[in-house]
């Protein structure tokens, strides 16, 4: 009992600190990227939901009283959290029309989860709903698979575009972020089975916390290293001008500096 409370309390503290890191880092960046900021606040919303979840678990003791009740509450909170994290990735990788299709899929799965829970609650009038729990766990598995593999496939398809648009300057941070997301996805997928069996939860839970911290910190680091496209073009123009000045036989047209574009953020 005490070990379960300690795990929940640790989760609450970790996600509270990660929420603080995500919020405070917003005021430390030198350049604001609209797409990146939308993704940041999606992660903040996910972290706040997890804080509420663990607060309710400690206050009401759902998991402590019954594993069945704990599973139901976990599914109700972990499903939207998974969708918010996926949305934060897709917001950086997808154009608006495709992202809306994915968001519609996520919303549909979450609504189906709420309908299944509502049906079980009306039937059993408690969190003990054995038949509905099977449906909820199946929907949770489908939701986790969709929220993990859709962003991974989009990331793989857009890797060359990211490198071309940024000139490779922030690719180390991008690779680190996606590696952190892959680690977080793997541990979160293992959580689908871990929430059903308490001993496994004590193993997978700390791994999920560690992977979440790695992903959030790498996401913040990537935000610090975003730069406006006009700065990149200016550096390229300066280098080109220096090379042209060293060659006395170049024509005047070769010495022209490319016109700078209006400041526009590099979209990852």
mmCIF file of C-alpha atoms in Angstrom:
data_model
loop_
_atom_site.group_PDB
_atom_site.id
_atom_site.type_symbol
_atom_site.label_atom_id
_atom_site.label_comp_id
_atom_site.label_asym_id
_atom_site.label_seq_id
_atom_site.Cartn_x
_atom_site.Cartn_y
_atom_site.Cartn_z
ATOM 1 C CA UNK A 1 0.000 0.000 0.000
ATOM 2 C CA UNK A 2 2.717 2.435 0.985
ATOM 3 C CA UNK A 3 4.845 1.531 -2.066
ATOM 4 C CA UNK A 4 1.874 2.222 -4.350
ATOM 5 C CA UNK A 5 1.274 5.607 -2.740
ATOM 6 C CA UNK A 6 4.993 6.397 -3.057
ATOM 7 C CA UNK A 7 4.955 5.554 -6.781
ATOM 8 C CA UNK A 8 1.909 7.750 -7.372
ATOM 9 C CA UNK A 9 3.417 10.587 -5.351
ATOM 10 C CA UNK A 10 6.675 10.327 -7.316
ATOM 11 C CA UNK A 11 4.741 10.442 -10.596
ATOM 12 C CA UNK A 12 2.877 13.527 -9.393
ATOM 13 C CA UNK A 13 6.106 15.317 -8.474
ATOM 14 C CA UNK A 14 7.902 14.369 -11.694
ATOM 15 C CA UNK A 15 5.116 15.606 -13.962
ATOM 16 C CA UNK A 16 4.682 18.748 -11.865
ATOM 17 C CA UNK A 17 8.381 19.533 -12.422
ATOM 18 C CA UNK A 18 8.108 18.743 -16.124
ATOM 19 C CA UNK A 19 5.120 21.064 -16.413
ATOM 20 C CA UNK A 20 7.160 23.805 -14.771
ATOM 21 C CA UNK A 21 10.083 23.187 -17.146
ATOM 22 C CA UNK A 22 7.838 23.362 -20.215
ATOM 23 C CA UNK A 23 6.141 26.574 -19.062
ATOM 24 C CA UNK A 24 9.281 28.381 -17.892
ATOM 25 C CA UNK A 25 11.238 27.505 -21.047
ATOM 26 C CA UNK A 26 8.603 29.379 -23.063
ATOM 27 C CA UNK A 27 9.926 32.654 -21.658
ATOM 28 C CA UNK A 28 13.576 31.790 -22.299
ATOM 29 C CA UNK A 29 13.522 31.179 -26.051
ATOM 30 C CA UNK A 30 14.847 33.929 -28.297
ATOM 31 C CA UNK A 31 12.603 33.051 -31.253
ATOM 32 C CA UNK A 32 8.921 32.090 -31.122
ATOM 33 C CA UNK A 33 7.686 29.414 -33.517
ATOM 34 C CA UNK A 34 3.889 29.181 -33.613
ATOM 35 C CA UNK A 35 3.803 25.495 -34.480
ATOM 36 C CA UNK A 36 6.346 24.646 -31.817
ATOM 37 C CA UNK A 37 4.463 26.654 -29.169
ATOM 38 C CA UNK A 38 1.214 24.847 -29.968
ATOM 39 C CA UNK A 39 3.032 21.573 -29.465
ATOM 40 C CA UNK A 40 4.522 22.840 -26.218
ATOM 41 C CA UNK A 41 1.093 23.646 -24.778
ATOM 42 C CA UNK A 42 -0.213 20.253 -25.876
ATOM 43 C CA UNK A 43 2.533 18.669 -23.777
ATOM 44 C CA UNK A 44 1.702 21.002 -20.885
ATOM 45 C CA UNK A 45 -1.952 19.914 -21.072
ATOM 46 C CA UNK A 46 -0.886 16.257 -21.075
ATOM 47 C CA UNK A 47 1.331 16.781 -18.022
ATOM 48 C CA UNK A 48 -1.462 18.625 -16.154
ATOM 49 C CA UNK A 49 -3.883 15.762 -16.900
ATOM 50 C CA UNK A 50 -1.386 13.312 -15.457
ATOM 51 C CA UNK A 51 -0.987 15.466 -12.353
ATOM 52 C CA UNK A 52 -4.774 15.466 -11.880
ATOM 53 C CA UNK A 53 -4.841 11.722 -12.440
ATOM 54 C CA UNK A 54 -2.228 10.906 -9.819
ATOM 55 C CA UNK A 55 -3.763 13.399 -7.402
ATOM 56 C CA UNK A 56 -7.121 11.625 -7.734
ATOM 57 C CA UNK A 57 -5.475 8.237 -7.365
ATOM 58 C CA UNK A 58 -3.865 9.285 -4.082
ATOM 59 C CA UNK A 59 -6.929 11.117 -2.748
ATOM 60 C CA UNK A 60 -9.550 8.536 -3.709
ATOM 61 C CA UNK A 61 -7.407 5.390 -3.624
ATOM 62 C CA UNK A 62 -8.853 3.802 -6.772
ATOM 63 C CA UNK A 63 -5.847 1.558 -7.360
ATOM 64 C CA UNK A 64 -5.366 0.886 -3.647
ATOM 65 C CA UNK A 65 -8.956 -0.352 -3.222
ATOM 66 C CA UNK A 66 -9.195 -2.353 -6.434
ATOM 67 C CA UNK A 67 -7.019 -3.051 -9.453
ATOM 68 C CA UNK A 68 -10.148 -3.109 -11.618
ATOM 69 C CA UNK A 69 -11.085 0.428 -10.577
ATOM 70 C CA UNK A 70 -7.476 1.553 -11.014
ATOM 71 C CA UNK A 71 -7.393 0.189 -14.566
ATOM 72 C CA UNK A 72 -10.582 2.026 -15.515
ATOM 73 C CA UNK A 73 -9.303 5.343 -14.154
ATOM 74 C CA UNK A 74 -5.912 4.821 -15.828
ATOM 75 C CA UNK A 75 -7.546 4.256 -19.212
ATOM 76 C CA UNK A 76 -9.760 7.343 -18.878
ATOM 77 C CA UNK A 77 -6.714 9.556 -18.284
ATOM 78 C CA UNK A 78 -3.957 7.834 -20.258
ATOM 79 C CA UNK A 79 -5.990 7.815 -23.489
ATOM 80 C CA UNK A 80 -6.298 11.622 -23.876
ATOM 81 C CA UNK A 81 -2.708 12.044 -22.653
ATOM 82 C CA UNK A 82 -1.457 9.754 -25.427
ATOM 83 C CA UNK A 83 -3.494 11.718 -27.976
ATOM 84 C CA UNK A 84 -2.121 15.072 -26.740
ATOM 85 C CA UNK A 85 1.469 13.859 -26.995
ATOM 86 C CA UNK A 86 0.826 12.524 -30.486
ATOM 87 C CA UNK A 87 -0.832 15.797 -31.478
ATOM 88 C CA UNK A 88 2.254 17.702 -30.311
ATOM 89 C CA UNK A 89 4.394 15.646 -32.705
ATOM 90 C CA UNK A 90 1.964 15.739 -35.612
ATOM 91 C CA UNK A 91 1.604 19.499 -35.192
ATOM 92 C CA UNK A 92 5.298 19.814 -36.065
ATOM 93 C CA UNK A 93 5.340 17.230 -38.822
ATOM 94 C CA UNK A 94 2.013 17.410 -40.684
ATOM 95 C CA UNK A 95 0.206 19.955 -42.751
ATOM 96 C CA UNK A 96 -3.086 21.145 -41.287
ATOM 97 C CA UNK A 97 -5.406 18.991 -43.401
ATOM 98 C CA UNK A 98 -3.675 15.700 -42.625
ATOM 99 C CA UNK A 99 -3.280 16.601 -38.959
ATOM 100 C CA UNK A 100 -6.995 17.238 -38.694
ATOM 101 C CA UNK A 101 -7.713 13.766 -40.055
ATOM 102 C CA UNK A 102 -5.490 12.231 -37.407
ATOM 103 C CA UNK A 103 -7.055 14.397 -34.704
ATOM 104 C CA UNK A 104 -10.508 13.269 -35.836
ATOM 105 C CA UNK A 105 -9.407 9.645 -35.463
ATOM 106 C CA UNK A 106 -8.102 10.327 -31.950
ATOM 107 C CA UNK A 107 -11.295 12.140 -30.929
ATOM 108 C CA UNK A 108 -13.401 9.273 -32.286
ATOM 109 C CA UNK A 109 -11.458 6.711 -30.256
ATOM 110 C CA UNK A 110 -11.725 8.823 -27.108
ATOM 111 C CA UNK A 111 -15.472 9.325 -27.572
ATOM 112 C CA UNK A 112 -15.846 5.548 -28.017
ATOM 113 C CA UNK A 113 -13.927 5.085 -24.768
ATOM 114 C CA UNK A 114 -16.237 7.497 -22.939
ATOM 115 C CA UNK A 115 -19.323 5.772 -24.390
ATOM 116 C CA UNK A 116 -18.070 2.367 -23.245
ATOM 117 C CA UNK A 117 -17.333 3.740 -19.779
ATOM 118 C CA UNK A 118 -20.722 5.458 -19.558
ATOM 119 C CA UNK A 119 -22.496 2.268 -20.593
ATOM 120 C CA UNK A 120 -20.644 0.273 -17.952
ATOM 121 C CA UNK A 121 -21.320 2.858 -15.258
ATOM 122 C CA UNK A 122 -25.060 2.914 -16.018
ATOM 123 C CA UNK A 123 -25.172 -0.876 -16.011
ATOM 124 C CA UNK A 124 -23.036 -1.624 -12.934
ATOM 125 C CA UNK A 125 -23.258 1.716 -11.095
ATOM 126 C CA UNK A 126 -19.631 1.275 -10.033
ATOM 127 C CA UNK A 127 -16.108 1.064 -11.426
ATOM 128 C CA UNK A 128 -16.360 -2.716 -11.358
ATOM 129 C CA UNK A 129 -17.532 -3.462 -14.893
ATOM 130 C CA UNK A 130 -15.892 -6.695 -16.107
ATOM 131 C CA UNK A 131 -17.416 -6.821 -19.592
ATOM 132 C CA UNK A 132 -17.049 -3.128 -20.294
ATOM 133 C CA UNK A 133 -13.497 -3.232 -18.941
ATOM 134 C CA UNK A 134 -12.544 -5.660 -21.708
ATOM 135 C CA UNK A 135 -13.963 -3.260 -24.281
ATOM 136 C CA UNK A 136 -12.197 -0.320 -22.653
ATOM 137 C CA UNK A 137 -8.870 -2.127 -22.572
ATOM 138 C CA UNK A 138 -9.234 -3.083 -26.247
ATOM 139 C CA UNK A 139 -9.991 0.533 -27.165
ATOM 140 C CA UNK A 140 -7.029 1.632 -25.054
ATOM 141 C CA UNK A 141 -4.730 -0.755 -26.908
ATOM 142 C CA UNK A 142 -5.978 0.501 -30.288
ATOM 143 C CA UNK A 143 -5.611 4.112 -29.134
ATOM 144 C CA UNK A 144 -2.030 3.570 -27.961
ATOM 145 C CA UNK A 145 -1.038 1.813 -31.185
ATOM 146 C CA UNK A 146 -2.562 4.623 -33.279
ATOM 147 C CA UNK A 147 -1.057 7.423 -31.184
ATOM 148 C CA UNK A 148 2.399 5.823 -31.319
ATOM 149 C CA UNK A 149 2.790 4.487 -34.840
ATOM 150 C CA UNK A 150 1.095 7.318 -36.743
ATOM 151 C CA UNK A 151 3.600 9.949 -35.532
ATOM 152 C CA UNK A 152 6.521 7.561 -36.029
ATOM 153 C CA UNK A 153 5.522 6.932 -39.657
ATOM 154 C CA UNK A 154 5.107 10.676 -40.257
ATOM 155 C CA UNK A 155 8.498 11.395 -38.667
ATOM 156 C CA UNK A 156 10.176 8.813 -40.878
ATOM 157 C CA UNK A 157 8.555 10.268 -44.004
ATOM 158 C CA UNK A 158 9.496 13.864 -43.181
ATOM 159 C CA UNK A 159 13.072 13.388 -41.979
ATOM 160 C CA UNK A 160 14.640 14.516 -45.274
ATOM 161 C CA UNK A 161 12.388 17.610 -45.383
ATOM 162 C CA UNK A 162 13.473 18.645 -41.886
ATOM 163 C CA UNK A 163 17.127 18.324 -42.818
ATOM 164 C CA UNK A 164 16.642 20.298 -46.045
ATOM 165 C CA UNK A 165 14.740 23.176 -44.407
ATOM 166 C CA UNK A 166 17.107 23.590 -41.457
ATOM 167 C CA UNK A 167 20.352 22.941 -43.308
ATOM 168 C CA UNK A 168 21.082 20.195 -40.789
ATOM 169 C CA UNK A 169 21.852 22.768 -38.053
ATOM 170 C CA UNK A 170 19.346 21.398 -35.540
ATOM 171 C CA UNK A 171 19.277 17.803 -36.743
ATOM 172 C CA UNK A 172 21.141 16.517 -33.638
ATOM 173 C CA UNK A 173 18.399 17.988 -31.453
ATOM 174 C CA UNK A 174 15.695 16.624 -33.749
ATOM 175 C CA UNK A 175 17.212 13.131 -33.663
ATOM 176 C CA UNK A 176 17.500 13.292 -29.888
ATOM 177 C CA UNK A 177 13.866 14.401 -29.582
ATOM 178 C CA UNK A 178 12.567 11.646 -31.830
ATOM 179 C CA UNK A 179 14.737 9.074 -30.033
ATOM 180 C CA UNK A 180 13.229 10.269 -26.760
ATOM 181 C CA UNK A 181 9.750 9.996 -28.253
ATOM 182 C CA UNK A 182 10.468 6.456 -29.444
ATOM 183 C CA UNK A 183 11.661 5.483 -25.963
ATOM 184 C CA UNK A 184 8.594 7.093 -24.402
ATOM 185 C CA UNK A 185 6.348 5.289 -26.900
ATOM 186 C CA UNK A 186 7.852 1.878 -26.176
ATOM 187 C CA UNK A 187 7.468 2.215 -22.429
ATOM 188 C CA UNK A 188 3.952 3.623 -22.797
ATOM 189 C CA UNK A 189 2.973 0.670 -24.971
ATOM 190 C CA UNK A 190 4.287 -1.675 -22.273
ATOM 191 C CA UNK A 191 2.071 0.215 -19.836
ATOM 192 C CA UNK A 192 -0.988 -1.237 -21.622
ATOM 193 C CA UNK A 193 -0.242 -4.591 -20.001
ATOM 194 C CA UNK A 194 1.345 -3.213 -16.849
ATOM 195 C CA UNK A 195 -1.822 -1.476 -15.637
ATOM 196 C CA UNK A 196 -3.492 -4.901 -15.468
ATOM 197 C CA UNK A 197 -0.897 -6.398 -13.141
ATOM 198 C CA UNK A 198 0.367 -4.395 -10.176
ATOM 199 C CA UNK A 199 3.850 -6.010 -9.775
ATOM 200 C CA UNK A 200 4.677 -5.188 -13.405
ATOM 201 C CA UNK A 201 3.450 -1.643 -12.847
ATOM 202 C CA UNK A 202 6.248 -1.043 -10.336
ATOM 203 C CA UNK A 203 8.760 -1.963 -13.063
ATOM 204 C CA UNK A 204 7.232 -0.173 -16.049
ATOM 205 C CA UNK A 205 6.135 2.931 -14.118
ATOM 206 C CA UNK A 206 9.648 4.247 -13.348
ATOM 207 C CA UNK A 207 10.710 3.482 -16.927
ATOM 208 C CA UNK A 208 7.827 5.587 -18.259
ATOM 209 C CA UNK A 209 8.809 8.436 -15.925
ATOM 210 C CA UNK A 210 12.422 8.348 -17.096
ATOM 211 C CA UNK A 211 11.472 8.251 -20.778
ATOM 212 C CA UNK A 212 8.987 11.110 -20.298
ATOM 213 C CA UNK A 213 11.697 13.265 -18.700
ATOM 214 C CA UNK A 214 14.128 12.498 -21.555
ATOM 215 C CA UNK A 215 11.517 13.341 -24.185
ATOM 216 C CA UNK A 216 10.444 16.608 -22.525
ATOM 217 C CA UNK A 217 14.000 17.834 -21.993
ATOM 218 C CA UNK A 218 14.979 17.024 -25.578
ATOM 219 C CA UNK A 219 11.836 18.765 -26.818
ATOM 220 C CA UNK A 220 12.772 21.885 -24.842
ATOM 221 C CA UNK A 221 16.374 21.706 -26.133
ATOM 222 C CA UNK A 222 15.123 21.610 -29.708
ATOM 223 C CA UNK A 223 13.068 24.754 -29.040
ATOM 224 C CA UNK A 224 16.146 26.610 -27.797
ATOM 225 C CA UNK A 225 17.948 25.887 -31.072
ATOM 226 C CA UNK A 226 15.296 26.995 -33.525
ATOM 227 C CA UNK A 227 16.363 29.981 -35.634
ATOM 228 C CA UNK A 228 14.596 32.235 -38.159
ATOM 229 C CA UNK A 229 15.083 31.301 -41.791
ATOM 230 C CA UNK A 230 16.371 34.808 -42.573
ATOM 231 C CA UNK A 231 19.329 34.262 -40.215
ATOM 232 C CA UNK A 232 20.205 31.080 -42.052
ATOM 233 C CA UNK A 233 19.949 32.854 -45.395
ATOM 234 C CA UNK A 234 22.068 35.731 -44.098
ATOM 235 C CA UNK A 235 24.840 33.349 -43.043
ATOM 236 C CA UNK A 236 24.747 31.681 -46.441
ATOM 237 C CA UNK A 237 24.812 35.063 -48.177
ATOM 238 C CA UNK A 238 27.763 36.258 -46.077
ATOM 239 C CA UNK A 239 29.732 33.126 -46.865
ATOM 240 C CA UNK A 240 28.948 33.500 -50.547
ATOM 241 C CA UNK A 241 30.002 37.165 -50.473
ATOM 242 C CA UNK A 242 33.326 36.305 -48.804
ATOM 243 C CA UNK A 243 34.113 33.744 -51.484
ATOM 244 C CA UNK A 244 33.217 36.214 -54.223
ATOM 245 C CA UNK A 245 35.428 38.941 -52.721
ATOM 246 C CA UNK A 246 38.409 36.612 -52.840
ATOM 247 C CA UNK A 247 38.082 36.129 -56.588
ATOM 248 C CA UNK A 248 38.982 39.341 -58.479
ATOM 249 C CA UNK A 249 37.945 37.953 -61.855
ATOM 250 C CA UNK A 250 34.331 37.265 -60.900
ATOM 251 C CA UNK A 251 31.659 39.239 -62.692
ATOM 252 C CA UNK A 252 29.420 41.752 -60.899
ATOM 253 C CA UNK A 253 26.468 39.411 -61.117
ATOM 254 C CA UNK A 254 28.399 36.754 -59.253
ATOM 255 C CA UNK A 255 29.048 39.211 -56.400
ATOM 256 C CA UNK A 256 25.352 39.925 -55.765
ATOM 257 C CA UNK A 257 24.062 38.976 -52.310
ATOM 258 C CA UNK A 258 20.769 37.055 -52.315
ATOM 259 C CA UNK A 259 17.855 39.137 -51.156
ATOM 260 C CA UNK A 260 16.738 38.278 -47.629
ATOM 261 C CA UNK A 261 13.264 36.959 -47.164
ATOM 262 C CA UNK A 262 10.823 38.195 -44.553
ATOM 263 C CA UNK A 263 11.415 36.663 -41.100
ATOM 264 C CA UNK A 264 9.659 33.340 -41.027
ATOM 265 C CA UNK A 265 10.320 30.529 -38.655
ATOM 266 C CA UNK A 266 11.715 27.245 -39.859
ATOM 267 C CA UNK A 267 8.942 24.719 -39.494
ATOM 268 C CA UNK A 268 10.192 21.423 -38.180
#
